[in-house]
Short mmCIF file of C-alpha atoms in Angstrom, two decimals:
data_model
loop_
_atom_site.label_atom_id
_atom_site.label_comp_id
_atom_site.label_asym_id
_atom_site.label_seq_id
_atom_site.Cartn_x
_atom_site.Cartn_y
_atom_site.Cartn_z
CA UNK B 1 0.00 0.00 0.00
CA UNK B 2 2.83 2.41 0.83
CA UNK B 3 4.47 1.77 -2.52
CA UNK B 4 1.22 2.51 -4.34
CA UNK B 5 0.82 5.78 -2.43
CA UNK B 6 4.38 6.86 -3.17
CA UNK B 7 3.89 6.28 -6.89
CA UNK B 8 1.66 9.36 -6.91
CA UNK B 9 4.39 11.55 -5.45
CA UNK B 10 4.80 13.61 -2.31
CA UNK B 11 4.56 17.34 -1.56
CA UNK B 12 8.32 17.28 -1.02
CA UNK B 13 10.99 14.71 -1.80
CA UNK B 14 12.00 12.38 1.02
CA UNK B 15 15.56 13.15 0.05
CA UNK B 16 17.29 14.47 -3.02
CA UNK B 17 20.66 14.19 -4.65
CA UNK B 18 22.58 17.42 -5.13
CA UNK B 19 25.72 17.50 -7.21
CA UNK B 20 27.59 20.60 -6.04
CA UNK B 21 30.22 20.58 -8.80
CA UNK B 22 31.29 18.69 -11.90
CA UNK B 23 34.92 19.28 -10.93
CA UNK B 24 36.76 16.12 -9.97
CA UNK B 25 40.37 15.09 -9.42
CA UNK B 26 39.68 11.52 -10.56
CA UNK B 27 38.35 10.19 -13.85
CA UNK B 28 36.35 7.06 -12.98
CA UNK B 29 35.43 5.17 -16.11
CA UNK B 30 31.83 4.66 -14.96
CA UNK B 31 31.15 8.22 -13.69
CA UNK B 32 27.41 8.81 -14.06
CA UNK B 33 27.83 12.55 -14.72
CA UNK B 34 31.03 12.41 -16.81
CA UNK B 35 32.62 14.73 -14.27
CA UNK B 36 36.01 16.38 -14.50
CA UNK B 37 35.73 20.07 -15.39
CA UNK B 38 34.05 22.65 -13.22
CA UNK B 39 31.15 24.44 -14.94
CA UNK B 40 31.58 28.21 -14.56
CA UNK B 41 27.79 28.57 -14.27
CA UNK B 42 27.56 26.48 -11.08
CA UNK B 43 25.44 27.87 -8.27
CA UNK B 44 27.08 30.52 -6.13
CA UNK B 45 27.37 30.11 -2.38
CA UNK B 46 24.40 32.43 -1.88
CA UNK B 47 22.28 30.56 -4.43
CA UNK B 48 23.14 27.22 -2.83
CA UNK B 49 22.22 28.52 0.61
CA UNK B 50 18.89 29.75 -0.80
CA UNK B 51 18.21 26.21 -2.03
CA UNK B 52 18.96 24.91 1.48
CA UNK B 53 16.42 27.41 2.83
CA UNK B 54 13.80 25.99 0.46
CA UNK B 55 14.60 22.44 1.50
CA UNK B 56 14.22 23.47 5.14
CA UNK B 57 10.82 25.03 4.42
CA UNK B 58 9.75 21.89 2.54
CA UNK B 59 10.88 19.77 5.51
CA UNK B 60 13.22 17.66 3.37
CA UNK B 61 14.92 15.20 5.72
CA UNK B 62 18.35 15.24 4.14
CA UNK B 63 20.33 15.77 0.95
CA UNK B 64 22.73 13.36 -0.72
CA UNK B 65 25.59 15.57 -1.87
CA UNK B 66 27.86 14.40 -4.62
CA UNK B 67 29.63 15.56 -7.73
CA UNK B 68 32.19 15.47 -9.22
CA UNK B 69 34.13 15.54 -5.99
CA UNK B 70 32.10 17.89 -3.76
CA UNK B 71 34.85 18.51 -1.22
CA UNK B 72 37.01 20.39 -3.71
CA UNK B 73 34.43 23.18 -3.90
CA UNK B 74 35.98 25.95 -1.77
CA UNK B 75 32.73 26.59 0.10
CA UNK B 76 31.88 22.92 0.66
CA UNK B 77 32.25 22.92 4.44
CA UNK B 78 30.45 26.26 4.72
CA UNK B 79 27.50 24.79 2.84
CA UNK B 80 27.50 21.68 5.03
CA UNK B 81 27.52 23.82 8.17
CA UNK B 82 24.72 25.99 6.79
CA UNK B 83 22.54 23.00 5.90
CA UNK B 84 23.04 21.39 9.31
CA UNK B 85 22.30 24.71 10.99
CA UNK B 86 19.00 24.86 9.07
CA UNK B 87 18.07 21.34 10.15
CA UNK B 88 18.74 19.68 6.78
CA UNK B 89 20.89 16.60 7.25
CA UNK B 90 23.79 16.04 4.87
CA UNK B 91 25.02 12.77 3.41
CA UNK B 92 27.91 13.23 1.05
CA UNK B 93 29.92 10.95 -1.18
CA UNK B 94 33.65 11.46 -1.60
CA UNK B 95 36.58 9.71 -3.22
CA UNK B 96 38.45 10.46 0.01
CA UNK B 97 41.39 12.29 -1.54
CA UNK B 98 40.82 15.47 0.49
CA UNK B 99 39.80 13.93 3.82
CA UNK B 100 42.82 14.87 5.91
CA UNK B 101 43.04 14.11 9.65
CA UNK B 102 42.03 17.71 10.37
CA UNK B 103 38.98 17.57 8.12
CA UNK B 104 38.03 14.18 9.52
CA UNK B 105 38.04 15.70 13.01
CA UNK B 106 35.91 18.59 11.80
CA UNK B 107 33.38 16.18 10.31
CA UNK B 108 33.37 14.06 13.48
CA UNK B 109 32.42 17.17 15.44
CA UNK B 110 29.47 18.05 13.19
CA UNK B 111 25.99 16.67 13.84
CA UNK B 112 23.67 15.30 11.14
CA UNK B 113 26.47 14.56 8.68
CA UNK B 114 27.03 11.19 7.06
CA UNK B 115 30.18 10.47 5.05
CA UNK B 116 30.31 7.89 2.28
CA UNK B 117 33.73 6.92 0.90
CA UNK B 118 33.65 5.38 -2.58
CA UNK B 119 35.74 2.42 -3.69
CA UNK B 120 35.09 -0.10 -6.44
CA UNK B 121 37.40 -2.88 -5.40
CA UNK B 122 38.33 -4.53 -2.12
CA UNK B 123 41.86 -4.61 -3.49
CA UNK B 124 43.85 -1.87 -5.21
CA UNK B 125 44.14 -3.71 -8.52
CA UNK B 126 40.37 -4.06 -8.92
CA UNK B 127 39.57 -0.57 -7.67
CA UNK B 128 42.25 1.33 -9.55
CA UNK B 129 41.30 -0.22 -12.89
CA UNK B 130 38.03 1.72 -12.58
CA UNK B 131 38.88 4.75 -10.45
CA UNK B 132 42.53 5.42 -11.35
CA UNK B 133 45.92 4.40 -10.02
CA UNK B 134 46.43 5.44 -6.40
CA UNK B 135 42.73 5.97 -5.72
CA UNK B 136 42.43 2.89 -3.49
CA UNK B 137 45.25 4.03 -1.24
CA UNK B 138 43.70 7.50 -1.03
CA UNK B 139 40.29 6.10 -0.09
CA UNK B 140 41.75 3.81 2.57
CA UNK B 141 43.70 6.76 4.01
CA UNK B 142 40.43 8.70 4.29
CA UNK B 143 38.80 5.76 6.07
CA UNK B 144 41.73 5.58 8.47
CA UNK B 145 41.45 9.30 9.18
CA UNK B 146 37.70 9.10 9.81
CA UNK B 147 38.13 6.09 12.10
CA UNK B 148 40.91 7.77 14.08
CA UNK B 149 38.81 10.93 14.42
CA UNK B 150 35.97 8.91 15.94
CA UNK B 151 33.58 9.51 13.06
CA UNK B 152 31.26 6.62 12.88
CA UNK B 153 29.89 4.68 11.46
CA UNK B 154 30.82 6.11 8.07
CA UNK B 155 29.78 4.28 4.91
CA UNK B 156 31.81 2.46 2.30
CA UNK B 157 30.08 2.75 -1.08
CA UNK B 158 30.68 0.30 -3.91
CA UNK B 159 29.30 0.25 -7.45
CA UNK B 160 28.84 -3.40 -8.37
CA UNK B 161 30.64 -4.61 -11.49
CA UNK B 162 31.48 -8.02 -12.91
CA UNK B 163 35.04 -7.51 -11.66
CA UNK B 164 34.22 -6.84 -7.99
CA UNK B 165 31.29 -9.22 -7.44
CA UNK B 166 33.85 -11.91 -6.48
CA UNK B 167 35.05 -9.58 -3.70
CA UNK B 168 31.70 -9.23 -1.91
CA UNK B 169 32.90 -11.01 1.22
CA UNK B 170 36.07 -8.91 1.27
CA UNK B 171 34.03 -5.70 1.07
CA UNK B 172 31.96 -6.91 4.00
CA UNK B 173 35.07 -7.72 6.02
CA UNK B 174 36.56 -4.33 5.20
CA UNK B 175 33.47 -2.52 6.46
CA UNK B 176 33.32 -4.61 9.61
CA UNK B 177 36.98 -3.88 10.27
CA UNK B 178 36.23 -0.16 10.37
CA UNK B 179 32.89 -0.50 12.12
CA UNK B 180 31.47 1.05 8.95
CA UNK B 181 28.30 0.36 6.97
CA UNK B 182 28.61 -1.24 3.56
CA UNK B 183 26.49 0.29 0.78
CA UNK B 184 26.26 -1.41 -2.60
CA UNK B 185 24.83 0.40 -5.60
CA UNK B 186 23.96 -0.56 -9.13
CA UNK B 187 26.06 0.35 -12.15
CA UNK B 188 23.99 2.49 -14.51
CA UNK B 189 24.86 3.12 -18.17
CA UNK B 190 24.85 6.90 -17.76
CA UNK B 191 27.66 9.41 -18.20
CA UNK B 192 30.95 7.63 -18.91
CA UNK B 193 29.19 4.50 -17.69
CA UNK B 194 27.34 4.43 -21.01
CA UNK B 195 30.63 3.63 -22.73
CA UNK B 196 31.77 0.99 -20.24
CA UNK B 197 28.49 -0.60 -19.13
CA UNK B 198 28.65 -3.51 -21.56
CA UNK B 199 32.12 -4.40 -20.23
CA UNK B 200 31.44 -3.75 -16.56
CA UNK B 201 27.87 -4.70 -15.68
CA UNK B 202 27.44 -8.00 -13.79
CA UNK B 203 26.62 -11.14 -15.72
CA UNK B 204 23.28 -12.91 -15.32
CA UNK B 205 24.84 -15.50 -13.01
CA UNK B 206 26.49 -12.77 -10.96
CA UNK B 207 23.17 -11.01 -10.49
CA UNK B 208 21.77 -14.16 -8.92
CA UNK B 209 24.90 -14.43 -6.77
CA UNK B 210 24.49 -10.80 -5.65
CA UNK B 211 20.79 -11.28 -4.87
CA UNK B 212 21.44 -14.35 -2.74
CA UNK B 213 24.28 -12.57 -0.95
CA UNK B 214 22.09 -9.54 -0.16
CA UNK B 215 19.18 -11.67 1.06
CA UNK B 216 21.52 -13.26 3.59
CA UNK B 217 22.78 -9.83 4.74
CA UNK B 218 19.81 -7.50 5.27
CA UNK B 219 22.07 -5.02 7.07
CA UNK B 220 23.93 -4.17 3.86
CA UNK B 221 22.51 -0.97 2.37
CA UNK B 222 21.49 -0.72 -1.28
CA UNK B 223 19.54 2.52 -1.60
CA UNK B 224 16.78 0.60 -3.42
CA UNK B 225 19.03 0.39 -6.48
CA UNK B 226 18.60 -3.36 -7.01
CA UNK B 227 14.81 -3.57 -6.99
CA UNK B 228 14.94 -5.22 -10.42
CA UNK B 229 16.40 -8.28 -8.64
CA UNK B 230 13.15 -8.73 -6.70
CA UNK B 231 11.86 -10.69 -9.69
CA UNK B 232 14.07 -13.52 -8.42
CA UNK B 233 11.75 -14.04 -5.48
CA UNK B 234 12.10 -12.35 -2.10
CA UNK B 235 11.98 -8.55 -2.14
CA UNK B 236 15.09 -6.80 -0.89
CA UNK B 237 14.68 -4.28 1.96
CA UNK B 238 13.42 -0.88 0.80
CA UNK B 239 10.66 0.62 -1.32
CA UNK B 240 11.45 -1.46 -4.40
CA UNK B 241 10.22 1.02 -6.97
CA UNK B 242 11.50 3.78 -9.21
CA UNK B 243 11.14 6.95 -7.16
CA UNK B 244 12.13 9.35 -9.96
CA UNK B 245 10.08 12.54 -9.68
CA UNK B 246 7.94 10.90 -7.01
CA UNK B 247 10.08 10.76 -3.89
CA UNK B 248 13.55 11.68 -5.22
CA UNK B 249 15.17 13.92 -7.81
CA UNK B 250 18.50 15.58 -8.64
CA UNK B 251 19.82 19.13 -8.57
CA UNK B 252 22.93 19.49 -10.71
CA UNK B 253 25.76 22.03 -10.16
CA UNK B 254 24.16 24.72 -12.33
CA UNK B 255 20.75 24.31 -10.67
CA UNK B 256 19.02 22.09 -13.21
CA UNK B 257 16.48 19.72 -11.65
CA UNK B 258 16.24 16.22 -13.12
CA UNK B 259 13.82 13.44 -12.27
CA UNK B 260 16.59 11.04 -11.30
CA UNK B 261 20.30 11.27 -10.43
CA UNK B 262 21.03 8.79 -13.20
CA UNK B 263 19.23 10.51 -16.09
CA UNK B 264 20.97 13.84 -16.56
CA UNK B 265 19.53 14.38 -20.00
CA UNK B 266 17.31 17.10 -21.41
CA UNK B 267 14.48 14.62 -21.84
CA UNK B 268 14.25 14.37 -18.05
CA UNK B 269 14.94 18.02 -17.22
CA UNK B 270 12.08 19.35 -15.09
CA UNK B 271 13.29 22.92 -14.58
CA UNK B 272 15.84 24.93 -12.64
CA UNK B 273 16.16 26.23 -9.10
CA UNK B 274 16.93 29.56 -10.79
CA UNK B 275 13.45 29.65 -12.35
CA UNK B 276 10.72 31.73 -10.76
CA UNK B 277 9.39 29.85 -7.76
CA UNK B 278 12.68 28.00 -7.30
CA UNK B 279 12.96 24.32 -6.48
CA UNK B 280 9.57 24.22 -4.77
CA UNK B 281 7.79 25.23 -7.95
CA UNK B 282 9.72 22.69 -10.02
CA UNK B 283 8.90 19.85 -7.64
CA UNK B 284 5.21 20.67 -7.33
CA UNK B 285 4.34 22.08 -10.75
CA UNK B 286 6.68 20.52 -13.31
CA UNK B 287 4.80 18.83 -16.13
CA UNK B 288 7.47 16.14 -16.26
CA UNK B 289 7.08 15.30 -12.59
CA UNK B 290 3.31 15.32 -12.90
CA UNK B 291 3.50 12.86 -15.77
CA UNK B 292 5.82 10.54 -13.83
CA UNK B 293 3.30 10.48 -10.97
CA UNK B 294 0.49 9.27 -13.21
CA UNK B 295 -0.43 5.57 -13.38
CA UNK B 296 1.68 3.71 -15.92
CA UNK B 297 1.13 0.53 -17.84
CA UNK B 298 3.39 -2.48 -17.68
CA UNK B 299 4.08 -2.12 -21.39
CA UNK B 300 6.21 -4.93 -22.77
CA UNK B 301 6.34 -6.48 -19.29
CA UNK B 302 2.56 -6.88 -18.98
CA UNK B 303 2.67 -10.61 -19.64
CA UNK B 304 5.46 -11.26 -17.12
CA UNK B 305 4.35 -12.65 -13.78
CA UNK B 306 7.19 -10.85 -12.01
CA UNK B 307 6.19 -7.32 -12.97
CA UNK B 308 4.59 -6.54 -9.61
CA UNK B 309 7.87 -7.48 -7.93
CA UNK B 310 10.35 -5.58 -10.12
CA UNK B 311 8.04 -2.80 -11.48
CA UNK B 312 9.74 -3.05 -14.85
CA UNK B 313 13.15 -2.06 -13.52
CA UNK B 314 15.25 1.09 -13.75
CA UNK B 315 14.25 4.00 -16.01
CA UNK B 316 17.83 5.23 -16.36
CA UNK B 317 19.17 1.79 -17.23
CA UNK B 318 16.64 1.50 -20.04
CA UNK B 319 17.05 5.01 -21.38
CA UNK B 320 20.82 5.03 -21.76
CA UNK B 321 20.98 1.72 -23.62
CA UNK B 322 18.26 2.80 -26.04
CA UNK B 323 15.34 0.76 -24.68
CA UNK B 324 11.83 2.25 -24.33
CA UNK B 325 10.80 3.25 -20.83
CA UNK B 326 7.94 0.75 -20.88
CA UNK B 327 10.29 -2.01 -21.99
CA UNK B 328 12.15 -4.49 -19.78
CA UNK B 329 15.17 -3.57 -17.70
CA UNK B 330 18.36 -4.36 -19.68
CA UNK B 331 19.44 -6.57 -16.76
CA UNK B 332 16.04 -8.25 -16.39
CA UNK B 333 16.70 -11.46 -14.47
CA UNK B 334 14.19 -13.29 -16.65
CA UNK B 335 16.29 -12.63 -19.74
CA UNK B 336 13.83 -10.26 -21.41
CA UNK B 337 16.35 -7.42 -21.35
CA UNK B 338 18.89 -9.33 -23.41
CA UNK B 339 16.27 -10.00 -26.08
CA UNK B 340 15.24 -6.34 -26.11
CA UNK B 341 18.86 -5.21 -26.46
CA UNK B 342 19.37 -7.60 -29.36
CA UNK B 343 16.30 -6.12 -31.06
CA UNK B 344 17.65 -2.56 -30.63
CA UNK B 345 20.82 -3.61 -32.39
CA UNK B 346 23.09 -0.79 -33.55
CA UNK B 347 20.79 2.11 -32.61
CA UNK B 348 22.91 4.79 -30.92
CA UNK B 349 21.68 5.33 -27.34
CA UNK B 350 21.25 8.89 -26.01
CA UNK B 351 24.09 10.70 -24.26
CA UNK B 352 24.05 13.27 -21.50
CA UNK B 353 26.41 16.24 -21.10
CA UNK B 354 30.13 15.48 -20.84
CA UNK B 355 32.38 17.31 -18.38
CA UNK B 356 35.30 14.92 -18.70
CA UNK B 357 38.93 15.98 -18.59
CA UNK B 358 42.01 13.99 -19.55
CA UNK B 359 42.71 11.25 -17.03
CA UNK B 360 44.75 12.61 -14.13
CA UNK B 361 45.59 9.31 -12.46
CA UNK B 362 46.85 6.58 -14.75
CA UNK B 363 44.49 3.60 -14.92
CA UNK B 364 45.83 0.09 -14.95
CA UNK B 365 44.83 -1.78 -18.07
CA UNK B 366 42.69 -4.85 -17.60
CA UNK B 367 42.87 -8.04 -19.59
#
């Protein structure tokens, strides 16, 4: 019943993702926003604080701050302090490269802040092939600094690929060693991930392995990103639906508001926080959001007995591989996605904006 109610949207998002900058000192090959270069049009400090004021008035519980690498914005800690002071909790993702012992202590002394350090391998070789040489050591150093500062429990965030699925137990052991929470997320074919998805996304057998592993470990967080796996049987913890434009959305560095963090494309652009009425007006009056909150048909999945469990899968995953939004998820565990992809053939999928820069850290070649 709750899921059905949430499909019609809320007066304010439960939480939202806010990318503060496209600037990044890494060049991860699966980056969902193709980050690298700072956009000179990004929101000023005053504009960002005005957005925080709106979120406070809307009673948004918290924001998920990301990028790019958000901590390299000069006013990052000022914005965190301002949000916390206004009663808006902050969860931010970082590659860890700037989390010095001093900054770790500052974060440990701040209420309502959650830190999520990203790695994509339990070992340097696996991680650095995706995130760049030296990135694993930098992330582990950040974890050490947070642990020594008494910040806890922080989160360790991992995007699941076919290369790190074999390291699931090692990820779990790593998190337990720090007293941290493990958070696994799904690889989406957006940003630079659109170019690497076919090489990186888990195989069909690995998806079953991941599902079974998660069922046995309900304490591992997933952010509802694997609800397409519910078609295998037992539902994973969470809402198990696409919340795009219903309970979540994205604000990008220049203030554009998109339905989902993983579909930064003009087709899913709902408006801008710089428009008259600001974010509140976009959330409540956008035609795109209104359309997403209307009842939808099962489309090509209507004849599948698992539709009620998986809800047709991820909108972003479909869009960026060229499948229709009412088609099956490209990683459909029943195999329907593979057939749909074969039917699409050589059609060029859509691409979002690219903010990439030349690779700063050398990546280790994989066989």
